[in-house]
Amino acid sequence: MSATLEAAPLIARPTAAPAGRFLRHSAYLTVRSVRSLLRQPAFAAMTLIQPIIWLLLFGQLFKNVINVPGFTHASGSYLEFITPGVIVMTALFSSGWAGTVYIEDMDRGVMDRLLAAPVSRGAMIVGTVAYQSLTTIVQTLVVFGIAYASGARFDGGVSGVLVTVVAACLISVVIASFSNAIALLVRQQEALIGISQFIVLPLQFVSSSIMDTRVSPAWVRHVARYNPVDWASTAARAALSAGTDWGVVLPRLGCLLALAVVMSWLATRAFRTYQRSL
Amino acid sequence: MSQPSRPAVVARELVKSYPGGRGAAPIRALDGLSFEIAAGTVVAMLGRNGAGKSTTVKILTTLARPDSGTATVAGLDVARDAEAVRHAVGLVGQKPASDPMATGRENLVLAGRIQGLSKATARQRATELLDRFALADAADRLAKTYSGGMARKLDVAIGLVHRPQVLFLDEPTTGLDPEARAQLWSEIERLTIDEQTTVLLTTHYLDEADRLADRVAIVDAGRVVVEGTPDSLKSQLRGDAVHVELALSSAAALPALARVPGLRDAVLEGTRLRARAESGARAVPAVLAALEEAGVPVSSVTVARPSLDDVYLQHVGRAFDAEQVAA
């Protein structure tokens, strides 16, 4: 009988450093999501086609707003103006859906099985936001490619592209964390999608992502100052312009980073609330 | 229980309520549930839906916290040492636990890696379990292509990947066809032998408990109402079970049987009449005569040695399977 409890210890006991475990688990779960995406080629293709359509569609639809008095995009075309906007918008809309993976895991027994295993809760959040960020990076580069092919030119060069990628990834982290937290709290697909849409659409439109807020009503300008989507669009656009004003870019990236950290932390906390409901 | 080693699972006075919602009173899922499981044995928790079986499993696997009461698994307190408990237990919940977009092998390797196995060990263990559960041919197919029986075997394999000291199986064979059920039963029987794993199994099926479990705990309304080996529970019921199937339900049936000597514990549920008798064979003619005299038509009579169903009936006051079919 006493042999039973000592039977064949297969495992490296939980003596492993928590930080190492956190990183390893994050990597496993990111790989799981990426692999799953690559196995759904139609879905993977849509994640790339959608931002291209938005870029070309909005680029045509609102082409002439650039002539509205007060629209102060220094030089260049509306396409150049909305390229960073569409990139941020794509990150925003894709990440709003992030929580649906959790709901699927809950509807199956995957979530309970993981939570009954010594998985790092933080890594569960990082796994999904890292996956969203990887998707965002690919989408961003594709949108830049299409914009370039359509004649857009960006004076900001490599640093401009880098800032855009970082800003879009931070928006992904913020929104995916939010979506995950909501998923853990409401535990229902319809409710998650409803809440996500309710938040995402206003964030999109009360920002400078496709419209210069200087031609918007004053209240929009005021509200936009507190809107992370506006921070990301404004920072990316400034970084892509000639003579980048880093005083515009860096504080906004800093705020986005802080918000991303806070939102991921809140999402990790939401696991406790979820487990209390079990 | 007089076990030489410490028990693998100890639950003491577990209480857990869930909000009733919309001003309704909270639902008390566990109401002072206590039991122990000796290391290396299989214990079946038997009870209808809502009796508290799944809540118990959730508490013992650290998913849920009790409102009060304590529990240890493999000597570790589920509240204070949750992380260590998670290394010591495997959970096979009611719902499929595999990632449908990953292969069987990938599911096992990921589960092993999360438990802290090295890459090589996790792969080796995955192959071993795939062979063992006869999934080797499907190892590199996506789990979403698996049949119900295969998916369930994969779930059990995932639960075993880190060689847990205690495996929790929450209704492992619900929804499986008879052949898949029989296969899974043989695997579970081998578990305690090959892996020396302690198993807590919840089930709706009396035959499953009878076949697999060293001990049975009958749970009702959040408490263990009786606990023991299947044989000891059955032998507590003296005599035979007499089951009468009436052609029509009739209120006259029970009063009629009260006059039959040596017959006791008569219960009527719809058209099913159950009673116990010292000797079933001797009681049957008297039972039939009494019912005929009362004008109650009978369609069949059976006499049997006591089954777990009779044990359940005795302790919970209702037959077990009648409502479960609908559930």
XYZ file of C-alpha atoms in Angstrom:
605
model
C 0.000 0.000 0.000
C 2.696 2.459 0.943
C 4.234 1.949 -2.490
C 1.098 3.402 -4.012
C 1.645 6.961 -3.029
C 5.272 6.922 -4.052
C 4.493 5.156 -7.350
C 6.668 6.121 -10.263
C 6.981 9.892 -9.978
C 6.981 10.982 -13.593
C 7.069 14.640 -13.015
C 9.469 17.384 -12.331
C 7.749 18.552 -9.138
C 6.456 22.112 -8.908
C 9.903 23.142 -7.771
C 10.545 24.656 -11.197
C 10.932 28.422 -10.962
C 7.530 30.093 -11.367
C 8.885 32.482 -13.984
C 10.202 29.617 -16.107
C 6.946 27.761 -15.799
C 5.004 30.898 -16.773
C 7.081 31.382 -19.919
C 6.984 27.735 -20.909
C 3.240 27.470 -20.439
C 2.743 30.705 -22.386
C 4.736 29.240 -25.258
C 2.817 25.924 -25.259
C -0.534 27.686 -25.300
C 0.524 30.158 -28.000
C 1.671 27.260 -30.169
C -1.649 25.530 -29.572
C -3.580 28.566 -30.878
C -1.314 29.197 -33.872
C -1.483 25.532 -34.872
C -5.240 25.622 -34.599
C -5.407 28.720 -36.834
C -3.150 27.200 -39.478
C -5.417 24.151 -39.585
C -8.357 26.329 -40.560
C -7.061 27.812 -43.810
C -10.356 29.488 -44.691
C -10.381 31.317 -41.370
C -6.686 32.161 -41.667
C -7.278 33.563 -45.150
C -10.187 35.681 -43.919
C -8.039 37.244 -41.220
C -5.836 38.543 -44.039
C -8.493 39.353 -46.608
C -10.637 41.373 -44.216
C -8.121 44.157 -43.515
C -7.281 44.378 -47.207
C -10.944 44.890 -48.051
C -11.280 47.493 -45.314
C -8.231 49.340 -46.555
C -9.377 49.442 -50.156
C -13.061 49.968 -49.347
C -12.633 52.789 -46.841
C -9.827 54.212 -48.943
C -12.279 54.635 -51.815
C -15.409 55.494 -49.795
C -13.894 58.401 -47.936
C -11.268 59.374 -50.460
C -12.447 62.982 -50.660
C -12.635 63.729 -46.915
C -9.059 64.828 -47.255
C -10.412 67.939 -49.003
C -12.625 68.870 -46.044
C -11.254 72.119 -44.621
C -9.393 71.430 -41.412
C -8.390 67.872 -42.359
C -4.731 68.384 -41.721
C -2.974 65.313 -42.951
C 0.138 67.171 -43.956
C 0.863 65.711 -47.312
C -0.185 62.685 -49.271
C -3.372 60.796 -49.862
C -6.236 59.539 -47.754
C -4.881 56.010 -48.308
C -1.733 57.057 -46.470
C -3.897 58.544 -43.735
C -6.023 55.453 -43.141
C -3.348 52.779 -43.496
C -2.343 52.990 -39.817
C -6.026 53.476 -38.933
C -7.077 50.291 -40.708
C -4.192 48.416 -39.077
C -5.332 49.469 -35.607
C -8.949 48.795 -36.518
C -8.056 45.289 -37.654
C -6.211 44.597 -34.419
C -9.216 45.943 -32.494
C -11.865 43.888 -34.277
C -9.871 40.628 -34.382
C -9.021 40.831 -30.692
C -12.612 41.521 -29.719
C -13.269 37.890 -30.643
C -10.388 36.493 -28.591
C -12.614 35.381 -25.732
C -14.629 33.065 -27.976
C -11.785 30.537 -27.717
C -12.266 30.434 -23.943
C -15.996 29.952 -24.368
C -15.370 27.018 -26.708
C -12.934 25.605 -24.152
C -15.563 26.028 -21.438
C -18.293 24.434 -23.517
C -16.012 21.483 -23.976
C -14.249 20.363 -20.821
C -10.920 21.857 -21.909
C -11.070 24.844 -19.565
C -11.858 22.759 -16.479
C -9.206 20.227 -17.383
C -6.572 22.962 -17.765
C -7.588 24.697 -14.537
C -7.442 21.399 -12.637
C -3.873 21.044 -13.969
C -1.012 23.167 -12.659
C -1.235 25.577 -15.570
C -0.187 29.150 -14.889
C -3.313 31.346 -15.130
C -1.177 34.232 -16.334
C 0.165 31.996 -19.093
C -3.392 31.214 -20.172
C -3.908 34.921 -20.792
C -0.490 35.436 -22.335
C -1.006 32.441 -24.623
C -4.091 34.016 -26.167
C -2.795 37.600 -26.333
C 0.520 36.487 -27.805
C -1.386 34.578 -30.458
C -3.508 37.671 -31.175
C -0.378 39.767 -31.420
C 1.249 37.365 -33.876
C -1.878 37.532 -36.010
C -1.782 41.323 -35.757
C 1.855 41.453 -36.894
C 1.089 39.419 -39.999
C -2.030 41.484 -40.733
C -0.091 44.720 -40.272
C 2.623 43.699 -42.686
C 0.061 42.577 -45.250
C -1.822 45.880 -45.013
C 1.420 47.806 -45.407
C 2.246 45.690 -48.458
C -1.124 46.346 -50.096
C -0.967 50.055 -49.241
C 2.495 50.283 -50.741
C 1.371 48.446 -53.864
C -1.524 50.911 -54.148
C 0.869 53.823 -54.146
C 0.996 54.873 -50.492
C 4.426 56.043 -49.290
C 5.450 56.575 -45.678
C 8.249 58.953 -44.805
C 8.637 57.469 -41.328
C 10.339 54.402 -42.820
C 11.295 51.375 -40.744
C 10.826 53.072 -37.386
C 7.347 54.145 -38.502
C 6.435 50.580 -39.431
C 7.860 49.315 -36.137
C 5.877 51.799 -34.071
C 2.730 50.834 -35.998
C 3.342 47.149 -35.306
C 3.938 47.829 -31.608
C 0.885 50.079 -31.281
C -1.342 47.532 -33.045
C -0.004 44.697 -30.881
C -0.643 46.672 -27.710
C -4.228 47.310 -28.816
C -4.516 43.561 -29.442
C -3.308 42.822 -25.935
C -5.665 45.366 -24.369
C -8.744 44.228 -26.273
C -7.976 40.478 -26.220
C -7.468 40.659 -22.447
C -10.742 42.503 -22.118
C -12.497 39.932 -24.294
C -10.989 37.062 -22.278
C -12.060 38.650 -19.016
C -15.617 39.112 -20.283
C -15.632 35.500 -21.500
C -14.626 34.314 -18.031
C -17.287 36.475 -16.397
C -20.281 35.879 -18.676
C -19.344 32.377 -19.904
C -21.693 32.644 -22.845
C -20.915 33.241 -26.507
C -23.855 35.545 -27.291
C -23.258 37.757 -24.263
C -19.554 38.003 -25.034
C -20.134 39.005 -28.646
C -22.811 41.520 -27.637
C -20.593 43.201 -25.052
C -17.573 43.102 -27.333
C -19.439 44.793 -30.211
C -20.900 47.329 -27.833
C -17.382 48.366 -26.805
C -15.442 47.919 -30.010
C -17.573 49.955 -32.422
C -17.572 53.198 -30.393
C -13.851 52.786 -29.702
C -13.335 52.585 -33.420
C -15.451 55.538 -34.429
C -14.565 57.891 -31.593
C -10.967 57.881 -32.730
C -8.824 59.228 -35.517
C -8.367 55.822 -37.128
C -10.299 56.643 -40.297
C -11.225 60.305 -39.710
C -9.171 63.248 -38.578
C -10.802 64.185 -35.283
C -10.016 67.809 -35.991
C -12.986 67.850 -38.368
C -15.186 65.936 -35.880
C -17.421 67.593 -33.253
C -15.536 68.944 -30.261
C -16.850 66.256 -27.889
C -15.417 63.534 -30.123
C -12.026 65.188 -29.903
C -12.271 65.286 -26.122
C -13.413 61.711 -25.744
C -10.842 60.492 -28.252
C -8.069 61.753 -25.985
C -8.961 58.963 -23.558
C -9.481 56.311 -26.218
C -6.654 53.747 -26.556
C -7.619 53.189 -30.193
C -6.965 56.869 -30.805
C -3.621 56.661 -28.979
C -2.563 53.793 -31.227
C -3.766 55.424 -34.469
C -2.251 58.781 -33.614
C 1.084 57.310 -32.522
C 1.340 55.113 -35.621
C 0.407 57.979 -37.949
C 2.900 60.339 -36.331
C 5.650 57.739 -36.557
C 4.899 57.146 -40.231
C 5.050 60.868 -41.064
C 8.095 62.827 -42.074
C 9.749 64.558 -39.118
C 8.148 62.271 -36.531
C 7.149 64.083 -33.351
C 8.277 61.563 -30.739
C 6.594 63.695 -28.109
C 3.314 62.501 -29.691
C 4.394 58.870 -30.176
C 6.118 57.852 -26.947
C 3.575 58.997 -24.322
C 0.837 57.227 -26.257
C 2.823 54.000 -26.529
C 3.564 54.299 -22.812
C -0.114 54.660 -21.955
C -0.966 51.710 -24.209
C 1.694 49.571 -22.536
C 0.423 50.467 -19.081
C -3.143 49.714 -20.097
C -2.069 46.405 -21.646
C -0.392 45.366 -18.391
C -3.418 46.367 -16.316
C -5.898 44.612 -18.620
C -3.870 41.371 -18.704
C -3.656 41.434 -14.946
C -7.413 41.973 -14.625
C -8.066 39.151 -17.095
C -5.840 36.832 -15.041
C -7.823 37.789 -11.946
C -11.038 36.915 -13.779
C -10.065 33.230 -13.527
C -10.759 33.448 -9.805
C -14.230 34.800 -10.442
C -14.780 32.070 -13.011
C -13.696 29.373 -10.565
C -15.958 30.803 -7.871
C -18.877 30.178 -10.186
C -17.985 26.490 -10.558
C -11.998 1.538 7.179
C -8.893 -0.035 8.596
C -6.313 0.761 5.937
C -2.638 0.498 6.747
C -1.630 3.624 4.811
C -3.146 7.075 4.901
C -6.205 7.468 2.699
C -5.701 8.936 -0.782
C -8.750 11.144 -0.423
C -10.392 12.506 2.705
C -13.439 14.771 2.545
C -14.790 16.176 5.793
C -18.145 17.893 6.153
C -18.058 19.581 2.762
C -20.731 22.227 2.295
C -21.261 24.146 -0.925
C -24.182 26.301 -2.029
C -24.827 27.936 -5.367
C -26.828 31.127 -5.836
C -30.428 30.299 -6.700
C -30.721 33.292 -9.015
C -33.481 35.916 -9.154
C -34.130 36.071 -5.428
C -34.521 32.307 -5.151
C -32.955 30.595 -2.148
C -29.411 29.312 -2.677
C -29.154 25.719 -3.831
C -27.261 23.574 -1.351
C -25.287 21.187 -3.537
C -23.264 19.664 -0.692
C -24.659 19.433 2.790
C -21.915 18.042 5.009
C -20.523 15.411 2.679
C -17.776 13.213 4.155
C -15.935 10.149 2.927
C -12.514 8.577 2.534
C -10.844 6.630 -0.228
C -8.093 4.151 0.555
C -5.047 4.439 -1.685
C -5.117 2.135 -4.693
C -8.848 1.492 -4.635
C -11.748 2.449 -6.863
C -14.683 4.180 -5.229
C -17.908 4.856 -7.100
C -20.160 7.735 -6.088
C -23.643 6.877 -7.043
C -26.487 9.345 -7.148
C -28.942 11.098 -9.392
C -28.257 14.410 -11.147
C -27.930 17.184 -8.601
C -27.028 14.825 -5.756
C -23.645 16.535 -5.406
C -21.308 14.155 -7.244
C -19.834 16.644 -9.699
C -19.540 19.357 -7.069
C -17.499 16.946 -4.955
C -15.211 16.218 -7.892
C -14.779 19.938 -8.584
C -13.781 20.589 -4.979
C -11.354 17.683 -4.822
C -9.671 18.766 -8.066
C -9.316 22.408 -6.828
C -11.724 23.798 -9.439
C -14.260 24.892 -6.849
C -13.936 25.869 -3.218
C -16.240 24.557 -0.515
C -18.138 27.058 1.648
C -16.964 25.037 4.614
C -15.363 21.704 5.337
C -11.940 20.377 4.421
C -10.522 17.920 1.964
C -7.148 16.373 1.321
C -6.017 14.549 -1.779
C -2.796 12.512 -1.655
C -2.235 14.045 1.763
C -2.426 17.596 0.394
C -5.020 20.128 1.469
C -7.071 21.197 -1.561
C -7.428 24.770 -0.303
C -3.889 25.406 0.970
C -1.867 23.263 -1.460
C -3.979 23.656 -4.576
C -0.955 23.789 -6.859
C 0.501 20.544 -5.503
C -2.917 18.874 -5.628
C -3.097 19.753 -9.333
C 0.090 17.756 -9.887
C -1.322 14.822 -7.958
C -4.721 14.513 -9.629
C -6.052 13.766 -13.071
C -9.524 14.959 -14.035
C -11.773 13.398 -16.622
C -14.822 15.615 -16.507
C -18.253 15.013 -17.971
C -17.522 16.950 -21.122
C -14.880 16.078 -23.723
C -11.560 17.551 -22.601
C -9.499 17.277 -25.766
C -8.713 20.168 -28.072
C -10.604 19.234 -31.254
C -8.119 21.050 -33.510
C -5.126 19.139 -32.154
C -4.246 15.501 -32.796
C -4.553 12.886 -30.102
C -0.805 12.884 -29.692
C -0.561 16.678 -29.504
C -3.282 16.749 -26.865
C -1.354 14.271 -24.740
C 2.009 15.962 -25.186
C 0.575 19.383 -24.268
C -1.111 17.943 -21.170
C 2.163 16.284 -20.188
C 4.206 19.428 -20.750
C 1.811 21.467 -18.614
C 2.346 18.916 -15.862
C 6.076 19.588 -16.107
C 7.211 16.538 -18.076
C 10.229 17.048 -20.321
C 9.600 17.003 -24.053
C 11.069 13.520 -24.428
C 9.159 12.097 -21.469
C 5.908 13.705 -22.598
C 6.276 12.204 -26.082
C 7.189 8.802 -24.745
C 4.285 8.832 -22.336
C 1.909 9.959 -25.125
C 2.949 7.029 -27.304
C 2.598 4.637 -24.393
C -0.936 5.833 -23.617
C -2.007 5.880 -27.269
C -0.930 2.236 -27.559
C -2.536 1.324 -24.329
C -5.917 2.833 -25.265
C -5.759 1.390 -28.800
C -5.568 4.880 -30.296
C -2.196 4.420 -31.995
C -3.737 4.322 -35.483
C -5.574 7.578 -34.850
C -2.726 9.217 -32.932
C -1.966 11.796 -35.598
C -5.530 12.588 -36.578
C -7.323 15.642 -35.218
C -9.340 14.833 -32.117
C -12.453 16.271 -33.765
C -12.484 13.259 -36.110
C -12.636 10.769 -33.212
C -15.751 8.738 -32.467
C -17.415 9.189 -29.078
C -15.698 6.145 -27.634
C -12.275 7.146 -28.967
C -12.668 10.712 -27.681
C -13.563 9.400 -24.247
C -10.521 7.129 -24.199
C -8.384 10.103 -25.172
C -9.907 12.073 -22.277
C -8.952 9.321 -19.848
C -5.462 9.135 -21.357
C -5.079 12.914 -20.932
C -6.082 12.549 -17.296
C -3.421 9.877 -16.811
C -0.555 11.512 -18.670
C 1.363 12.558 -15.548
C 0.596 9.342 -13.679
C -1.650 11.005 -11.123
C -2.021 9.502 -7.694
C -5.764 10.031 -7.826
C -7.844 9.972 -10.990
C -11.307 11.531 -10.995
C -13.724 10.153 -13.540
C -16.954 12.129 -13.696
C -19.510 9.956 -15.466
C -16.909 8.410 -17.753
C -19.229 6.249 -19.838
C -22.346 8.425 -20.130
C -23.399 8.566 -23.758
C -21.174 5.709 -24.931
C -22.473 2.723 -26.858
C -22.304 -0.630 -25.052
C -19.141 -1.756 -26.813
C -17.241 1.449 -26.085
C -18.467 1.270 -22.503
C -17.190 -2.275 -22.095
C -13.791 -1.263 -23.516
C -13.496 1.683 -21.184
C -14.470 -0.477 -18.248
C -11.615 -2.892 -18.939
C -9.213 0.036 -19.150
C -10.399 1.464 -15.848
C -10.067 -1.956 -14.240
C -6.467 -2.138 -15.411
C -5.683 1.301 -14.019
C -5.547 0.310 -10.407
C -3.401 -2.676 -11.276
C -0.954 -1.228 -13.817
C -0.630 2.310 -12.570
C -1.662 1.815 -8.955
C -3.927 4.779 -9.335
C -6.659 5.559 -6.861
C -9.900 6.242 -8.704
C -13.000 8.196 -7.760
C -15.709 7.496 -10.254
C -19.129 9.114 -10.357
C -21.803 7.289 -12.232
C -25.464 6.949 -13.037
C -25.036 3.292 -13.797
C -25.445 0.759 -11.062
C -23.867 -1.992 -13.138
C -20.836 0.232 -13.661
C -20.418 0.774 -9.934
C -20.981 -2.919 -9.267
C -18.397 -3.963 -11.807
C -15.630 -1.417 -11.205
C -15.805 -0.234 -7.658
C -14.182 -1.688 -4.584
C -16.504 0.498 -2.581
C -19.675 2.403 -3.353
C -20.842 5.646 -1.777
C -24.478 6.493 -2.376
C -24.982 10.247 -2.422
C -28.286 12.014 -2.026
C -29.047 15.681 -1.387
C -25.385 16.524 -0.849
C -24.562 13.825 1.691
C -23.200 10.306 1.622
C -26.153 8.257 2.811
C -24.410 4.890 2.844
C -20.978 3.603 1.951
C -19.446 0.143 1.697
C -18.429 -2.628 -0.673
C -21.133 -3.553 -3.176
C -21.458 -6.994 -1.578
C -21.696 -5.744 1.980
C -24.337 -3.217 0.960
C -26.364 -5.876 -0.776
C -26.054 -8.347 2.063
C -27.364 -5.754 4.503
C -30.663 -6.261 2.740
C -31.931 -9.520 4.079
C -33.868 -11.794 1.762
C -35.005 -11.305 -1.812
C -36.365 -8.456 -3.834
C -39.854 -8.947 -5.245
C -40.665 -6.763 -8.237
C -44.211 -6.660 -9.545
C -45.107 -4.864 -12.728
C -48.758 -3.807 -12.617
C -50.852 -3.523 -15.729
C -52.345 -0.343 -14.288
C -51.212 1.783 -11.400
C -53.615 1.315 -8.537
C -53.883 2.832 -5.091
C -55.347 -0.446 -3.871
C -52.063 -2.296 -4.438
C -50.148 -1.233 -1.327
C -52.964 -1.840 1.194
C -53.491 -5.266 -0.377
C -49.831 -6.190 0.136
C -49.889 -5.089 3.760
C -51.852 -8.283 4.434
C -49.178 -10.573 2.922
C -47.147 -12.190 5.717
C -43.333 -11.859 5.545
C -43.433 -9.068 2.980
C -41.937 -5.703 3.887
C -40.652 -2.386 2.511
C -43.296 -2.282 -0.204
C -42.989 0.786 -2.455
C -45.121 1.705 -5.436
C -43.786 3.924 -8.211
C -46.185 4.257 -11.099
C -46.822 0.687 -12.172
C -43.680 -0.687 -10.500
C -44.156 -2.307 -7.174
C -41.127 -3.328 -5.140
C -40.985 -5.184 -1.894
C -38.686 -7.430 0.061
C -39.345 -10.897 1.428
C -37.376 -13.429 3.434
C -38.108 -15.953 0.704
C -39.250 -14.535 -2.595
C -40.505 -17.850 -3.941
C -42.797 -18.358 -0.995
C -44.108 -14.797 -1.081
C -45.054 -14.665 -4.755
C -48.276 -16.760 -4.614
C -49.527 -14.723 -1.652
C -48.646 -11.456 -3.393
C -50.509 -12.478 -6.537
C -53.511 -13.672 -4.559
C -53.672 -10.444 -2.556
C -53.462 -8.298 -5.660
C -56.068 -10.363 -7.491
C -58.396 -10.102 -4.514
C -57.959 -6.308 -4.524
C -58.723 -6.259 -8.252
C -55.247 -5.025 -9.273
C -54.135 -6.494 -12.615
C -50.532 -7.751 -12.747
C -48.406 -8.030 -15.878
C -45.243 -9.622 -14.463
C -43.512 -10.699 -11.276
C -39.797 -11.184 -10.699
C -37.828 -12.356 -7.730
C -34.162 -11.472 -7.497
C -31.255 -11.373 -5.132
C -30.811 -7.786 -3.932
C -29.163 -5.474 -6.461
C -27.481 -2.124 -5.905
C -30.732 -0.633 -7.108
C -32.453 -2.179 -4.093
C -29.709 -0.788 -1.865
C -30.285 2.623 -3.377
C -34.024 2.320 -2.926
C -33.570 1.279 0.666
C -31.399 4.275 1.552
C -32.727 7.052 -0.638
C -36.357 5.988 -0.606
C -36.738 6.144 -4.356
C -35.725 3.729 -7.055
C -32.610 4.824 -8.850
C -33.037 4.349 -12.563
C -36.585 5.530 -13.198
C -35.841 9.245 -13.507
C -32.307 8.842 -14.723
C -33.400 7.673 -18.137
C -34.957 11.045 -18.774
C -32.002 12.928 -17.274
